[in-house]
Amino acid sequence: MKFSTAVFAICITSASGFAPGTGRFSQRVSTEVFSGMPPPFPTPGAVPAAPAPVPVAAPAAPAPAAAAPAAPAVGNPNPFGAKSLEYTGGDDPNNSNYGRLTDALNEADTERRKEKEAADQRERAAEIRKEERMRKIAYMEEMPDSTPAGTVDEFMFKEGVQDQLDNLEEDLVGLIPVKKRVKEIAALLVLDKMRRKLGFETAVPSLHMSFTGAPGTGKTTVAVRMGQILAKMGYARRGHVVLATRDDLVGQYVGHTAPKTKEMIKKAMGGVLLVDEAYYLYNAANDRDYGQESIEILLNVMENNQDDLVVAVAGYKDRMDKFFSYIPGMMSRIGNHIDFPNYSADELVKIAGVMAGSLEYEISDDAYPVFKTYVEKRMELPFFSNARTVRNAMDRARMNSAIRTFERYAINGENGGVCSVEDLKSIKAEDFQVLVDDIVNADVGTRIFA
């Protein structure tokens, strides 16, 4: 028994030496084990000692009050000093990716509540629309067919549409098919508004347009009149016309096209965006051309903003047909195709009279045949531009009249240098004869500019 006790004490002493903080623990264990114990191997010749009397333990004193737990050392904090299951953060850089389960559940409940409220609102809105439609159907069924809806002329004059059509008739000489098409569109808008007044179902018609024809045939003038008609009828907020070309819509580097196109669309909102020579937007020979991006933006606006913007594309008929073959989406979004024919010589002479009257000039009767001769010869040459060519000819005739009047009264001193009002207003045959002589006598390479 004594031997086993000694071996146990030695094992405890050895093991405690490897444990942290073994100093006091090993000393206390060895002292408690060996105190009062006889040596395991008695010394030869030694008298065995008498057994020590068992001391009587005195009554134990009351235990002192438990001291407050010492604060954990700063260098080695007690890992069990706080709640072991409570998340206290840390220095993990991914801490922001974690969250409380209760927060996630509350957020999910909020999302479900919002979705339910939105669904209830949609259902209520659908019920309101259905009720309104049923009331409207009942009203239409009970309304007699003899209910007065007003006259077409009343709407035409009240809205100012007739004034715009009259101005179009005065500004444009000829172009009978164009004027007919414009009147048809105006009639649709007027009747649509009369239906709306009575409560009939109405929808905004497709008002996007395509103007095909040679230069100077009045495409821009018609676009301006159409914008004013749409504004009068309430289909356009402003009714203005914004003229754009490829340079206004297409950028020169990546990321430049979209802002330019959107800026032009923003300017034209509430009116008409007229894209002149629209076929230049698409370059079939270059897949990286930025014009395709501009076309895609225009197509999107034509589909989603047709109630606030009218897009009109213009150009030569053959080139526009080829452009539509490349961009079928553009063709399908345009509901009004108007072809502008070339003017005849007589119509161009009338246009010259209109231009002269707008500037308070008077063309003498003998001057009209001379001007018609000029027009006929000019139409045979390249780069003829219909009304634009007439406008340039009228500017030259005004200049010739000014030179003639200046020579008579300023240089030659006729009538003491005093000219009359008629001299300042008249354009005579000799003023147009200069243009005819320039074509006849000029070289082949330069007469096209006469």
GROMACS .gro file of C-alpha atoms in nm, residues 68-366:
model
  299
   68ALA     CA    1  -1.533   3.947  -0.668
   69PRO     CA    2  -1.388   3.767  -0.967
   70ALA     CA    3  -1.066   3.920  -1.072
   71ALA     CA    4  -1.064   4.101  -1.404
   72PRO     CA    5  -0.906   3.898  -1.681
   73ALA     CA    6  -0.552   3.987  -1.759
   74VAL     CA    7  -0.505   4.211  -2.054
   75GLY     CA    8  -0.245   3.996  -2.214
   76ASN     CA    9  -0.435   3.669  -2.175
   77PRO     CA   10  -0.813   3.744  -2.154
   78ASN     CA   11  -1.040   3.481  -2.016
   79PRO     CA   12  -1.230   3.329  -2.313
   80PHE     CA   13  -1.516   3.238  -2.079
   81GLY     CA   14  -1.555   3.588  -1.933
   82ALA     CA   15  -1.839   3.678  -2.174
   83LYS     CA   16  -2.137   3.491  -2.319
   84SER     CA   17  -1.990   3.220  -2.531
   85LEU     CA   18  -2.275   3.217  -2.789
   86GLU     CA   19  -2.302   3.592  -2.842
   87TYR     CA   20  -2.146   3.733  -3.163
   88THR     CA   21  -1.914   4.019  -3.066
   89GLY     CA   22  -1.777   4.105  -3.408
   90GLY     CA   23  -1.414   4.061  -3.484
   91ASP     CA   24  -1.154   4.167  -3.730
   92ASP     CA   25  -1.275   3.942  -4.016
   93PRO     CA   26  -1.301   4.163  -4.331
   94ASN     CA   27  -1.611   3.965  -4.435
   95ASN     CA   28  -1.809   4.061  -4.123
   96SER     CA   29  -2.027   4.294  -4.332
   97ASN     CA   30  -2.154   3.989  -4.525
   98TYR     CA   31  -2.309   3.838  -4.214
   99GLY     CA   32  -2.630   3.941  -4.043
  100ARG     CA   33  -2.874   3.836  -3.781
  101LEU     CA   34  -3.135   3.580  -3.868
  102THR     CA   35  -3.407   3.791  -3.708
  103ASP     CA   36  -3.314   4.087  -3.930
  104ALA     CA   37  -3.339   3.869  -4.241
  105LEU     CA   38  -3.678   3.736  -4.134
  106ASN     CA   39  -3.809   4.084  -4.064
  107GLU     CA   40  -3.685   4.206  -4.402
  108ALA     CA   41  -3.854   3.913  -4.576
  109ASP     CA   42  -4.179   3.993  -4.395
  110THR     CA   43  -4.155   4.356  -4.512
  111GLU     CA   44  -4.099   4.251  -4.873
  112ARG     CA   45  -4.396   4.013  -4.861
  113ARG     CA   46  -4.612   4.286  -4.715
  114LYS     CA   47  -4.510   4.531  -4.989
  115GLU     CA   48  -4.576   4.275  -5.261
  116LYS     CA   49  -4.919   4.204  -5.114
  117GLU     CA   50  -5.001   4.576  -5.100
  118ALA     CA   51  -4.889   4.622  -5.463
  119ALA     CA   52  -5.099   4.323  -5.572
  120ASP     CA   53  -5.400   4.464  -5.388
  121GLN     CA   54  -5.352   4.802  -5.555
  122ARG     CA   55  -5.331   4.643  -5.900
  123GLU     CA   56  -5.641   4.439  -5.832
  124ARG     CA   57  -5.828   4.747  -5.713
  125ALA     CA   58  -5.718   4.948  -6.017
  126ALA     CA   59  -5.837   4.668  -6.245
  127GLU     CA   60  -6.174   4.667  -6.068
  128ILE     CA   61  -6.203   5.046  -6.108
  129ARG     CA   62  -6.123   5.022  -6.481
  130LYS     CA   63  -6.378   4.747  -6.520
  131GLU     CA   64  -6.645   4.949  -6.340
  132GLU     CA   65  -6.571   5.255  -6.554
  133ARG     CA   66  -6.589   5.048  -6.870
  134MET     CA   67  -6.922   4.897  -6.768
  135ARG     CA   68  -7.061   5.243  -6.695
  136LYS     CA   69  -6.931   5.364  -7.030
  137ILE     CA   70  -7.086   5.070  -7.215
  138ALA     CA   71  -7.419   5.132  -7.044
  139TYR     CA   72  -7.399   5.502  -7.134
  140MET     CA   73  -7.319   5.425  -7.498
  141GLU     CA   74  -7.604   5.172  -7.522
  142GLU     CA   75  -7.855   5.414  -7.375
  143MET     CA   76  -7.737   5.710  -7.586
  144PRO     CA   77  -7.960   5.752  -7.894
  145ASP     CA   78  -7.798   5.763  -8.235
  146SER     CA   79  -7.949   6.105  -8.294
  147THR     CA   80  -7.738   6.266  -8.021
  148PRO     CA   81  -7.574   6.574  -8.174
  149ALA     CA   82  -7.195   6.550  -8.185
  150GLY     CA   83  -7.124   6.885  -8.348
  151THR     CA   84  -7.021   6.962  -8.702
  152VAL     CA   85  -6.687   6.889  -8.859
  153ASP     CA   86  -6.649   7.251  -8.962
  154GLU     CA   87  -6.700   7.356  -8.602
  155PHE     CA   88  -6.409   7.145  -8.489
  156MET     CA   89  -6.198   7.244  -8.788
  157PHE     CA   90  -6.232   7.616  -8.719
  158LYS     CA   91  -6.247   7.595  -8.340
  159GLU     CA   92  -5.921   7.407  -8.316
  160GLY     CA   93  -5.753   7.617  -8.584
  161VAL     CA   94  -5.695   7.323  -8.816
  162GLN     CA   95  -5.861   7.496  -9.109
  163ASP     CA   96  -5.628   7.794  -9.075
  164GLN     CA   97  -5.326   7.566  -9.096
  165LEU     CA   98  -5.463   7.392  -9.404
  166ASP     CA   99  -5.529   7.730  -9.567
  167ASN     CA  100  -5.173   7.839  -9.492
  168LEU     CA  101  -5.045   7.516  -9.641
  169GLU     CA  102  -5.249   7.581  -9.954
  170GLU     CA  103  -5.100   7.928  -9.987
  171ASP     CA  104  -4.742   7.833  -9.908
  172LEU     CA  105  -4.723   7.529 -10.134
  173VAL     CA  106  -4.792   7.561 -10.506
  174GLY     CA  107  -4.903   7.235 -10.662
  175LEU     CA  108  -4.827   6.917 -10.465
  176ILE     CA  109  -5.188   6.805 -10.491
  177PRO     CA  110  -5.119   6.449 -10.362
  178VAL     CA  111  -4.931   6.587 -10.062
  179LYS     CA  112  -5.205   6.830  -9.966
  180LYS     CA  113  -5.463   6.554 -10.006
  181ARG     CA  114  -5.270   6.327  -9.770
  182VAL     CA  115  -5.231   6.603  -9.511
  183LYS     CA  116  -5.605   6.672  -9.522
  184GLU     CA  117  -5.676   6.303  -9.471
  185ILE     CA  118  -5.457   6.295  -9.160
  186ALA     CA  119  -5.625   6.611  -9.032
  187ALA     CA  120  -5.969   6.455  -9.092
  188LEU     CA  121  -5.871   6.149  -8.887
  189LEU     CA  122  -5.758   6.367  -8.599
  190VAL     CA  123  -6.074   6.580  -8.606
  191LEU     CA  124  -6.312   6.281  -8.614
  192ASP     CA  125  -6.111   6.109  -8.343
  193LYS     CA  126  -6.156   6.411  -8.120
  194MET     CA  127  -6.531   6.419  -8.191
  195ARG     CA  128  -6.554   6.051  -8.091
  196ARG     CA  129  -6.363   6.121  -7.773
  197LYS     CA  130  -6.606   6.398  -7.684
  198LEU     CA  131  -6.899   6.153  -7.697
  199GLY     CA  132  -6.713   5.888  -7.498
  200PHE     CA  133  -6.611   5.646  -7.771
  201GLU     CA  134  -6.292   5.446  -7.736
  202THR     CA  135  -6.003   5.622  -7.904
  203ALA     CA  136  -5.635   5.556  -7.955
  204VAL     CA  137  -5.352   5.773  -8.072
  205PRO     CA  138  -5.295   5.688  -8.440
  206SER     CA  139  -4.950   5.627  -8.577
  207LEU     CA  140  -4.836   5.973  -8.681
  208HIS     CA  141  -4.476   5.892  -8.777
  209MET     CA  142  -4.414   5.996  -9.138
  210SER     CA  143  -4.188   5.934  -9.433
  211PHE     CA  144  -4.131   6.213  -9.686
  212THR     CA  145  -3.973   6.104 -10.012
  213GLY     CA  146  -3.885   6.330 -10.299
  214ALA     CA  147  -3.620   6.549 -10.457
  215PRO     CA  148  -3.470   6.849 -10.276
  216GLY     CA  149  -3.678   7.164 -10.268
  217THR     CA  150  -4.017   6.995 -10.298
  218GLY     CA  151  -4.155   7.130  -9.969
  219LYS     CA  152  -4.084   6.845  -9.726
  220THR     CA  153  -3.972   7.073  -9.444
  221THR     CA  154  -4.265   7.311  -9.501
  222VAL     CA  155  -4.513   7.023  -9.479
  223ALA     CA  156  -4.344   6.895  -9.162
  224VAL     CA  157  -4.381   7.240  -9.002
  225ARG     CA  158  -4.750   7.257  -9.095
  226MET     CA  159  -4.810   6.905  -8.964
  227GLY     CA  160  -4.647   6.995  -8.634
  228GLN     CA  161  -4.876   7.297  -8.599
  229ILE     CA  162  -5.184   7.090  -8.686
  230LEU     CA  163  -5.089   6.828  -8.426
  231ALA     CA  164  -5.042   7.099  -8.165
  232LYS     CA  165  -5.383   7.251  -8.246
  233MET     CA  166  -5.552   6.913  -8.211
  234GLY     CA  167  -5.380   6.829  -7.882
  235TYR     CA  168  -5.158   6.552  -8.021
  236ALA     CA  169  -4.839   6.751  -7.961
  237ARG     CA  170  -4.755   6.972  -7.667
  238ARG     CA  171  -4.552   7.229  -7.859
  239GLY     CA  172  -4.581   7.152  -8.229
  240HIS     CA  173  -4.230   7.269  -8.318
  241VAL     CA  174  -4.005   7.099  -8.573
  242VAL     CA  175  -3.642   7.004  -8.508
  243LEU     CA  176  -3.437   6.931  -8.821
  244ALA     CA  177  -3.158   6.676  -8.778
  245THR     CA  178  -2.901   6.512  -9.003
  246ARG     CA  179  -2.644   6.237  -8.949
  247ASP     CA  180  -2.395   6.486  -8.802
  248ASP     CA  181  -2.651   6.580  -8.536
  249LEU     CA  182  -2.726   6.218  -8.436
  250VAL     CA  183  -2.414   6.006  -8.489
  251GLY     CA  184  -2.091   6.045  -8.294
  252GLN     CA  185  -1.734   5.993  -8.403
  253TYR     CA  186  -1.616   5.753  -8.132
  254VAL     CA  187  -1.751   5.488  -7.895
  255GLY     CA  188  -1.999   5.627  -7.643
  256HIS     CA  189  -2.058   5.950  -7.835
  257THR     CA  190  -2.362   5.855  -8.044
  258ALA     CA  191  -2.615   5.784  -7.769
  259PRO     CA  192  -2.579   6.123  -7.593
  260LYS     CA  193  -2.605   6.312  -7.925
  261THR     CA  194  -2.914   6.123  -8.037
  262LYS     CA  195  -3.085   6.158  -7.700
  263GLU     CA  196  -3.009   6.530  -7.693
  264MET     CA  197  -3.181   6.583  -8.029
  265ILE     CA  198  -3.476   6.373  -7.916
  266LYS     CA  199  -3.501   6.580  -7.600
  267LYS     CA  200  -3.514   6.900  -7.807
  268ALA     CA  201  -3.789   6.759  -8.029
  269MET     CA  202  -4.011   6.620  -7.750
  270GLY     CA  203  -4.362   6.758  -7.784
  271GLY     CA  204  -4.318   6.821  -8.157
  272VAL     CA  205  -4.172   6.673  -8.473
  273LEU     CA  206  -3.820   6.539  -8.529
  274LEU     CA  207  -3.742   6.560  -8.901
  275VAL     CA  208  -3.440   6.347  -8.999
  276ASP     CA  209  -3.329   6.470  -9.341
  277GLU     CA  210  -3.153   6.219  -9.567
  278ALA     CA  211  -3.211   5.946  -9.308
  279TYR     CA  212  -3.043   5.678  -9.524
  280TYR     CA  213  -2.704   5.822  -9.426
  281LEU     CA  214  -2.762   5.690  -9.074
  282TYR     CA  215  -2.697   5.336  -9.194
  283ASN     CA  216  -2.377   5.227  -9.364
  284ALA     CA  217  -2.414   4.871  -9.495
  285ALA     CA  218  -2.045   4.855  -9.590
  286ASN     CA  219  -1.923   4.913  -9.234
  287ASP     CA  220  -2.044   4.687  -8.954
  288ARG     CA  221  -1.879   4.911  -8.695
  289ASP     CA  222  -2.056   5.225  -8.805
  290TYR     CA  223  -2.211   5.410  -8.511
  291GLY     CA  224  -2.525   5.501  -8.705
  292GLN     CA  225  -2.686   5.168  -8.614
  293GLU     CA  226  -2.688   5.272  -8.248
  294SER     CA  227  -2.869   5.594  -8.333
  295ILE     CA  228  -3.128   5.401  -8.536
  296GLU     CA  229  -3.194   5.165  -8.244
  297ILE     CA  230  -3.255   5.459  -8.011
  298LEU     CA  231  -3.492   5.619  -8.262
  299LEU     CA  232  -3.686   5.294  -8.302
  300ASN     CA  233  -3.724   5.264  -7.927
  301VAL     CA  234  -3.851   5.622  -7.896
  302MET     CA  235  -4.089   5.580  -8.190
  303GLU     CA  236  -4.245   5.281  -8.016
  304ASN     CA  237  -4.258   5.400  -7.655
  305ASN     CA  238  -4.307   5.778  -7.696
  306GLN     CA  239  -4.534   5.801  -7.997
  307ASP     CA  240  -4.786   6.006  -7.798
  308ASP     CA  241  -4.531   6.283  -7.737
  309LEU     CA  242  -4.301   6.276  -8.040
  310VAL     CA  243  -4.356   6.241  -8.414
  311VAL     CA  244  -4.054   6.121  -8.612
  312ALA     CA  245  -4.043   6.207  -8.981
  313VAL     CA  246  -3.770   6.075  -9.209
  314ALA     CA  247  -3.700   6.236  -9.546
  315GLY     CA  248  -3.485   6.174  -9.852
  316TYR     CA  249  -3.474   6.054 -10.212
  317LYS     CA  250  -3.733   5.785 -10.281
  318ASP     CA  251  -3.497   5.520 -10.423
  319ARG     CA  252  -3.250   5.561 -10.139
  320MET     CA  253  -3.525   5.563  -9.876
  321ASP     CA  254  -3.667   5.240 -10.017
  322LYS     CA  255  -3.324   5.080  -9.987
  323PHE     CA  256  -3.286   5.218  -9.634
  324PHE     CA  257  -3.620   5.064  -9.532
  325SER     CA  258  -3.508   4.730  -9.676
  326TYR     CA  259  -3.210   4.734  -9.439
  327ILE     CA  260  -3.415   4.858  -9.141
  328PRO     CA  261  -3.757   4.689  -9.162
  329GLY     CA  262  -3.839   4.800  -8.807
  330MET     CA  263  -3.836   5.161  -8.923
  331MET     CA  264  -4.071   5.085  -9.211
  332SER     CA  265  -4.325   4.910  -8.988
  333ARG     CA  266  -4.336   5.196  -8.738
  334ILE     CA  267  -4.421   5.460  -9.000
  335GLY     CA  268  -4.789   5.484  -9.084
  336ASN     CA  269  -4.788   5.777  -9.326
  337HIS     CA  270  -4.576   5.766  -9.641
  338ILE     CA  271  -4.597   6.082  -9.851
  339ASP     CA  272  -4.422   6.114 -10.186
  340PHE     CA  273  -4.339   6.465 -10.305
  341PRO     CA  274  -4.331   6.494 -10.685
  342ASN     CA  275  -4.111   6.739 -10.873
  343TYR     CA  276  -4.260   7.074 -10.967
  344SER     CA  277  -4.345   7.160 -11.323
  345ALA     CA  278  -4.207   7.472 -11.491
  346ASP     CA  279  -4.538   7.656 -11.455
  347GLU     CA  280  -4.558   7.568 -11.085
  348LEU     CA  281  -4.205   7.697 -11.030
  349VAL     CA  282  -4.297   8.026 -11.199
  350LYS     CA  283  -4.590   8.057 -10.957
  351ILE     CA  284  -4.356   7.983 -10.668
  352ALA     CA  285  -4.135   8.269 -10.782
  353GLY     CA  286  -4.438   8.501 -10.772
  354VAL     CA  287  -4.517   8.385 -10.416
  355MET     CA  288  -4.159   8.448 -10.305
  356ALA     CA  289  -4.159   8.794 -10.463
  357GLY     CA  290  -4.487   8.884 -10.296
  358SER     CA  291  -4.362   8.774  -9.953
  359LEU     CA  292  -4.070   9.018  -9.994
  360GLU     CA  293  -4.297   9.295 -10.134
  361TYR     CA  294  -4.152   9.280 -10.484
  362GLU     CA  295  -4.355   9.297 -10.805
  363ILE     CA  296  -4.256   9.094 -11.114
  364SER     CA  297  -4.356   9.265 -11.436
  365ASP     CA  298  -4.581   9.078 -11.674
  366ASP     CA  299  -4.316   9.054 -11.946
   0.00000   0.00000   0.00000
